[in-house]
Coordinates of C-alpha atoms in Angstrom, one line a residue:
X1 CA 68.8 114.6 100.5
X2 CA 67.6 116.2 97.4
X3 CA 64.7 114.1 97.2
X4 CA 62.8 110.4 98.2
X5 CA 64.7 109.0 95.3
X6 CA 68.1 111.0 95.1
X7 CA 70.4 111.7 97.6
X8 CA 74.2 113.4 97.2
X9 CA 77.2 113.5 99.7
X10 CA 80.8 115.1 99.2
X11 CA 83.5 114.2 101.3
X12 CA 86.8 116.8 101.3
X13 CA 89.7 115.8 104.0
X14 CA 93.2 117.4 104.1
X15 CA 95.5 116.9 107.1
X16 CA 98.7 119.6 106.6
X17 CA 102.0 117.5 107.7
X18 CA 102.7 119.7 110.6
X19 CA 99.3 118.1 112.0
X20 CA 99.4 115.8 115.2
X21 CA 97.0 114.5 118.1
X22 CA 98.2 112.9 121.2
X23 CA 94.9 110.8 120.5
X24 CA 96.5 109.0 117.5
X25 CA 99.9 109.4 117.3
X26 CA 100.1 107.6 114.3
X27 CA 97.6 109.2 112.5
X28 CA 98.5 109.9 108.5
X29 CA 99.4 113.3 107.5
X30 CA 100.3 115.6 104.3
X31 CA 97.6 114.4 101.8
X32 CA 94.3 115.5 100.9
X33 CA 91.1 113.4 99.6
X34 CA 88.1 114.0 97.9
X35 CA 85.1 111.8 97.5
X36 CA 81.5 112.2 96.2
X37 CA 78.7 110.1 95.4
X38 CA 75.1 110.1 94.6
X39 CA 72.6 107.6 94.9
X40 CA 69.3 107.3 93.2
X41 CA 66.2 104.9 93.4
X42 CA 64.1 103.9 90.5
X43 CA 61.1 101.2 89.6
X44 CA 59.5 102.0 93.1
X45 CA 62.9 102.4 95.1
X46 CA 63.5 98.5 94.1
X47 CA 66.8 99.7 92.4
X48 CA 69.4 101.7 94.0
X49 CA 71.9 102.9 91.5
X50 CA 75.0 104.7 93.0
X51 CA 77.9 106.9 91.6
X52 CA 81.4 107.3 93.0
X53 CA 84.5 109.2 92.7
X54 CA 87.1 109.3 94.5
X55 CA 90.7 111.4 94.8
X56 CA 93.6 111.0 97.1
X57 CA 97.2 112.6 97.0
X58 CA 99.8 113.0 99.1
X59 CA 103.0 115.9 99.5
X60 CA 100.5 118.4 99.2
X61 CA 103.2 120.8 101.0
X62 CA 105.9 120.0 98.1
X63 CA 108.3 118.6 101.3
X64 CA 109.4 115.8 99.0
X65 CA 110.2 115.0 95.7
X66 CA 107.6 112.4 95.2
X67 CA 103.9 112.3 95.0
X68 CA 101.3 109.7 95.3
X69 CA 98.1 109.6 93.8
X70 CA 95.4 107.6 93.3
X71 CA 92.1 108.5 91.3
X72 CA 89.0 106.2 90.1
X73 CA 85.1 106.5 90.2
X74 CA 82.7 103.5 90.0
X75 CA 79.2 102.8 89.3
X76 CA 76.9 100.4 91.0
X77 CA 73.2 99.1 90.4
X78 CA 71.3 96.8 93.3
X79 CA 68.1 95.3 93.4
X80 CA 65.6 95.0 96.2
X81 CA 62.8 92.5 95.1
X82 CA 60.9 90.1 97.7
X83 CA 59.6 87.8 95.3
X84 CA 62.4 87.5 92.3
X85 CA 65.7 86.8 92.0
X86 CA 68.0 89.6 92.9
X87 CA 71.0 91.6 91.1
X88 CA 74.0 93.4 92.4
X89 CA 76.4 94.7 89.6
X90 CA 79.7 97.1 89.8
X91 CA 82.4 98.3 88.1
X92 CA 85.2 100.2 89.3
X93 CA 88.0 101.8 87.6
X94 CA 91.1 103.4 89.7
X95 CA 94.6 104.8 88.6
X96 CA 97.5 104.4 91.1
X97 CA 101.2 105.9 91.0
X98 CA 104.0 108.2 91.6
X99 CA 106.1 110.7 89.9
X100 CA 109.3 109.5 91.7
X101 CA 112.4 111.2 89.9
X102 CA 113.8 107.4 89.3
X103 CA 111.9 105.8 87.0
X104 CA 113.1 102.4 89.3
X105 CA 110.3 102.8 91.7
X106 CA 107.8 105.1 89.4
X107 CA 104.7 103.7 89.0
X108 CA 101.9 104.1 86.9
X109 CA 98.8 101.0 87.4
X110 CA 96.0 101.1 86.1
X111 CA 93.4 99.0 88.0
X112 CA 89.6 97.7 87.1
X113 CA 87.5 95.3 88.9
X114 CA 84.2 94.5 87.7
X115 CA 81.5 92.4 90.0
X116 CA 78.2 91.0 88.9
X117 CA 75.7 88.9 91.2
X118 CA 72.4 87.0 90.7
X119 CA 71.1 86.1 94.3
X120 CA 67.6 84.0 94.7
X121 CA 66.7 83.6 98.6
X122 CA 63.6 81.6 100.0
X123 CA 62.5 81.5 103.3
X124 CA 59.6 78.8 104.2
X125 CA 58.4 77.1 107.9
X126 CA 61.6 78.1 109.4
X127 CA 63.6 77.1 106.8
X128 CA 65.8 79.6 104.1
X129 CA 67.4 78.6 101.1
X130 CA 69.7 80.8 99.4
X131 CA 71.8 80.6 96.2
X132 CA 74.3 83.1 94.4
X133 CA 76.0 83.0 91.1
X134 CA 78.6 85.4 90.8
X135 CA 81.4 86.4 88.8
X136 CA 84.5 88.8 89.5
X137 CA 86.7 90.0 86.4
X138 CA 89.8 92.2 88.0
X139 CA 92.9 93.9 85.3
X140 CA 95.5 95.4 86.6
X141 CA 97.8 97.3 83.9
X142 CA 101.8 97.7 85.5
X143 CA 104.1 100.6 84.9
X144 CA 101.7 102.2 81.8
X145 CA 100.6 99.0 80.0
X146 CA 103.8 97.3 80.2
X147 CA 102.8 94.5 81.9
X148 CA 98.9 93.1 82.2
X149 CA 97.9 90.9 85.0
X150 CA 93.9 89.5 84.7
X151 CA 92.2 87.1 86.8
X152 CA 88.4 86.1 86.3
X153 CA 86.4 83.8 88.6
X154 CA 83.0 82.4 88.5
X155 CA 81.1 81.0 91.4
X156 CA 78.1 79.2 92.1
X157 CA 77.5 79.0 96.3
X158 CA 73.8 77.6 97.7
X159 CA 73.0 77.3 101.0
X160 CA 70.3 75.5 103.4
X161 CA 69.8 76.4 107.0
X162 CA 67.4 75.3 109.9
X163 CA 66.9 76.4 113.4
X164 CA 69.7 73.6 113.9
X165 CA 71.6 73.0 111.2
X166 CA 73.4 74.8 108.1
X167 CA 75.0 73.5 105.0
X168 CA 76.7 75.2 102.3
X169 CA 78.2 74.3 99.0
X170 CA 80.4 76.6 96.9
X171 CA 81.9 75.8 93.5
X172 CA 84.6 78.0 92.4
X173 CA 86.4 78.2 89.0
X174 CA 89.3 80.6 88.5
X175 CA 91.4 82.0 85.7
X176 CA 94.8 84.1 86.0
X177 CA 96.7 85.2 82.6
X178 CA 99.7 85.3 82.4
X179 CA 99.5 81.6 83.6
X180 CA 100.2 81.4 87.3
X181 CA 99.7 77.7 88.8
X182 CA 98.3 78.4 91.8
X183 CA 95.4 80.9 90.7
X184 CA 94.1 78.4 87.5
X185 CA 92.3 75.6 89.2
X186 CA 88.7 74.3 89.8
X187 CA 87.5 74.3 93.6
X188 CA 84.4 72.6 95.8
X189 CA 83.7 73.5 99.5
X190 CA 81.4 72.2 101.7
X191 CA 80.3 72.7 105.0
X192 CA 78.3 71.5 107.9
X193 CA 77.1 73.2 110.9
X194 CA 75.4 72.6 113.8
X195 CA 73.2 75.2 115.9
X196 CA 71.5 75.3 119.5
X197 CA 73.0 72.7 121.2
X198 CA 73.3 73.5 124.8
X199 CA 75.9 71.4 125.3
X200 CA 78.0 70.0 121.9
X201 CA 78.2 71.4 118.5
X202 CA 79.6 69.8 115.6
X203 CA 81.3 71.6 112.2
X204 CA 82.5 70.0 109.4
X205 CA 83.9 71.8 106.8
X206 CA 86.1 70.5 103.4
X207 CA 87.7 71.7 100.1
X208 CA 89.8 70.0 97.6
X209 CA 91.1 71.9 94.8
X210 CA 92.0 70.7 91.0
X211 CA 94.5 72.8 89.3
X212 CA 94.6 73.0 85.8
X213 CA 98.5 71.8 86.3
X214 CA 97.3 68.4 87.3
X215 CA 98.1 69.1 91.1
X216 CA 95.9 68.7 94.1
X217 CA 94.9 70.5 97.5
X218 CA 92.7 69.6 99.7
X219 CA 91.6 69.6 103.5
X220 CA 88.7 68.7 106.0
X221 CA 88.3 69.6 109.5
X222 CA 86.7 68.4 111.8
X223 CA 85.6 70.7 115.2
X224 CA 83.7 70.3 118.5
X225 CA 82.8 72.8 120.7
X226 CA 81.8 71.3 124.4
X227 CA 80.2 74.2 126.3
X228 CA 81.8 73.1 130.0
X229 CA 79.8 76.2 132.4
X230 CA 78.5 79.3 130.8
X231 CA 81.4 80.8 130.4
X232 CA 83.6 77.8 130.0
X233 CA 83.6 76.9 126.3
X234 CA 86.4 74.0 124.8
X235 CA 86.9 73.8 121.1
X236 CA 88.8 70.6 119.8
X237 CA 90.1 70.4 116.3
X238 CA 91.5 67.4 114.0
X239 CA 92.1 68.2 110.7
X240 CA 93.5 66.0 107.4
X241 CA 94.6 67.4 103.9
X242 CA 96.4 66.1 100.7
X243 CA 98.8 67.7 98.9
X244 CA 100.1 66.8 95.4
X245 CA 102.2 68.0 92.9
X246 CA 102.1 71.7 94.4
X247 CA 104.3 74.2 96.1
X248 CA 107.3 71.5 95.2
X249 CA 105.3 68.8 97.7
X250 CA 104.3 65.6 95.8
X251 CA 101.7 62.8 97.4
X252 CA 102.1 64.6 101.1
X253 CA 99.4 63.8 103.8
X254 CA 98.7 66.2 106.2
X255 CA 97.0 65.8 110.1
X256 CA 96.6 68.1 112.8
X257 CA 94.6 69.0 116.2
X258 CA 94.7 71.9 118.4
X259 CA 92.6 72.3 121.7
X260 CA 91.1 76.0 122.9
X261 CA 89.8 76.7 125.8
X262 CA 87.9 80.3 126.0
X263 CA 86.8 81.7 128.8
X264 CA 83.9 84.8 129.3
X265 CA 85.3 87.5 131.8

């Protein structure tokens, strides 16, 4: 703790492969790891900014012919207001692979995920409302650039609760290139749940999906949860769904129930 506003920690692990405890038998061994960070608060604390890097390799005896590694660092920046809207933002590189003698099963990926959030939250006469926008952008780079998978998705989720009740609503869009059918598609959830019922509590939770392939996914299910003694508690279950035009199923309905019974030792 260097100071109020800046604080460091360095992690370094290394387990030699002769290394075992009857405690966890099947606990990993021959690597070493290194990680460090550093976290700092500015504007009155109200933003903490942190730092990361992080290293990790196996076969640090030379037993075998092959070593994995994996290397990255990452930066992130959070906000702490009470009376604005909120930020949390991150990006986080890593490198991943092998020097395996057959370049069959070498690998060389180079990963990157990048996260930012805008979060508003009100609280009022028992009462909190809360919304997040937030967008995800991931790379990953295969066998030294050869081959480039990306996948970006926005997402807008708000969300109303009582001493009794809560209902959410999440809208998702999400984009994969190369093309892949099941990761391009538009998506609404909602859900409905009831609190504080001594007795019965209803949930009611749906999504329906709309790729951009023209297919369709979607389900709703129903549950109720009968509290029998106080440590006698019945869940029942029906469920429906649609399925269109994906996973080789055209125009199939789908139903379902399942009963548990749980019971407090």
């Amino acid at each position: 703790q260097l100071s109020r506003k800046l604080e460091t920690e360095l992690t370094y692990q290394r387990v030699n492969p002769g290394f075992i405890t009857l405690g966890n038998p099947y606990l990993r061994s021959n690597f070493q790891e290194l990680d460090a960070k550093v976290k700092a608060k500015i504007f009155n604390r109200k933003i903490r900014l942190t730092t990361f890097y992080k290293s990790f390799n196996d076969n640090i005896t030379h037993l075998s012919s092959t070593t994995n590694q994996m290397q990255g660092y990452g930066i992130a920046a959070r906000s702490n207001f009470k009376k604005s809207i909120n930020f949390f933002v991150q990006h986080s590189p890593y490198q991943q692979g092998n020097n395996n003698p057959d370049t069959m099963f070498r690998t060389d990926n180079q990963l990157a995920v990048t996260t930012a959030n805008l979060i508003y939250a009100k609280q009022f006469k028992g009462k909190s409302l809360t919304a997040v926008v937030s967008f995800v952008n991931s790379t990953v780079d295969f066998r030294g650039g050869q081959q480039q998978i990306a996948n970006q998705m926005y997402m807008f989720n708000t969300s109303y609760s009582t001493k009794h009740l809560i209902a959410s609503t999440t809208f998702t869009r999400n984009l994969a290139k190369p093309l892949v059918d099941t990761l391009n598609f538009y998506g609404l959830r909602i859900g409905i749940n009831q609190l504080s019922s001594k007795k019965v509590n209803f949930s009611l939770n749906s999504f329906v999906d709309w790729f951009d392939s023209g297919a369709i996914r979607n389900q709703s299910i129903l549950q109720a949860r009968f509290n029998i003694k106080s440590k006698l508690e019945i869940s029942l279950n029906g469920e429906w769904g649609y399925i269109h035009n994906i996973y080789g199923v055209e125009n199939k309905q789908v139903y379902g129930g399942r009963m548990i019974m749980r019971y407090n030792l």
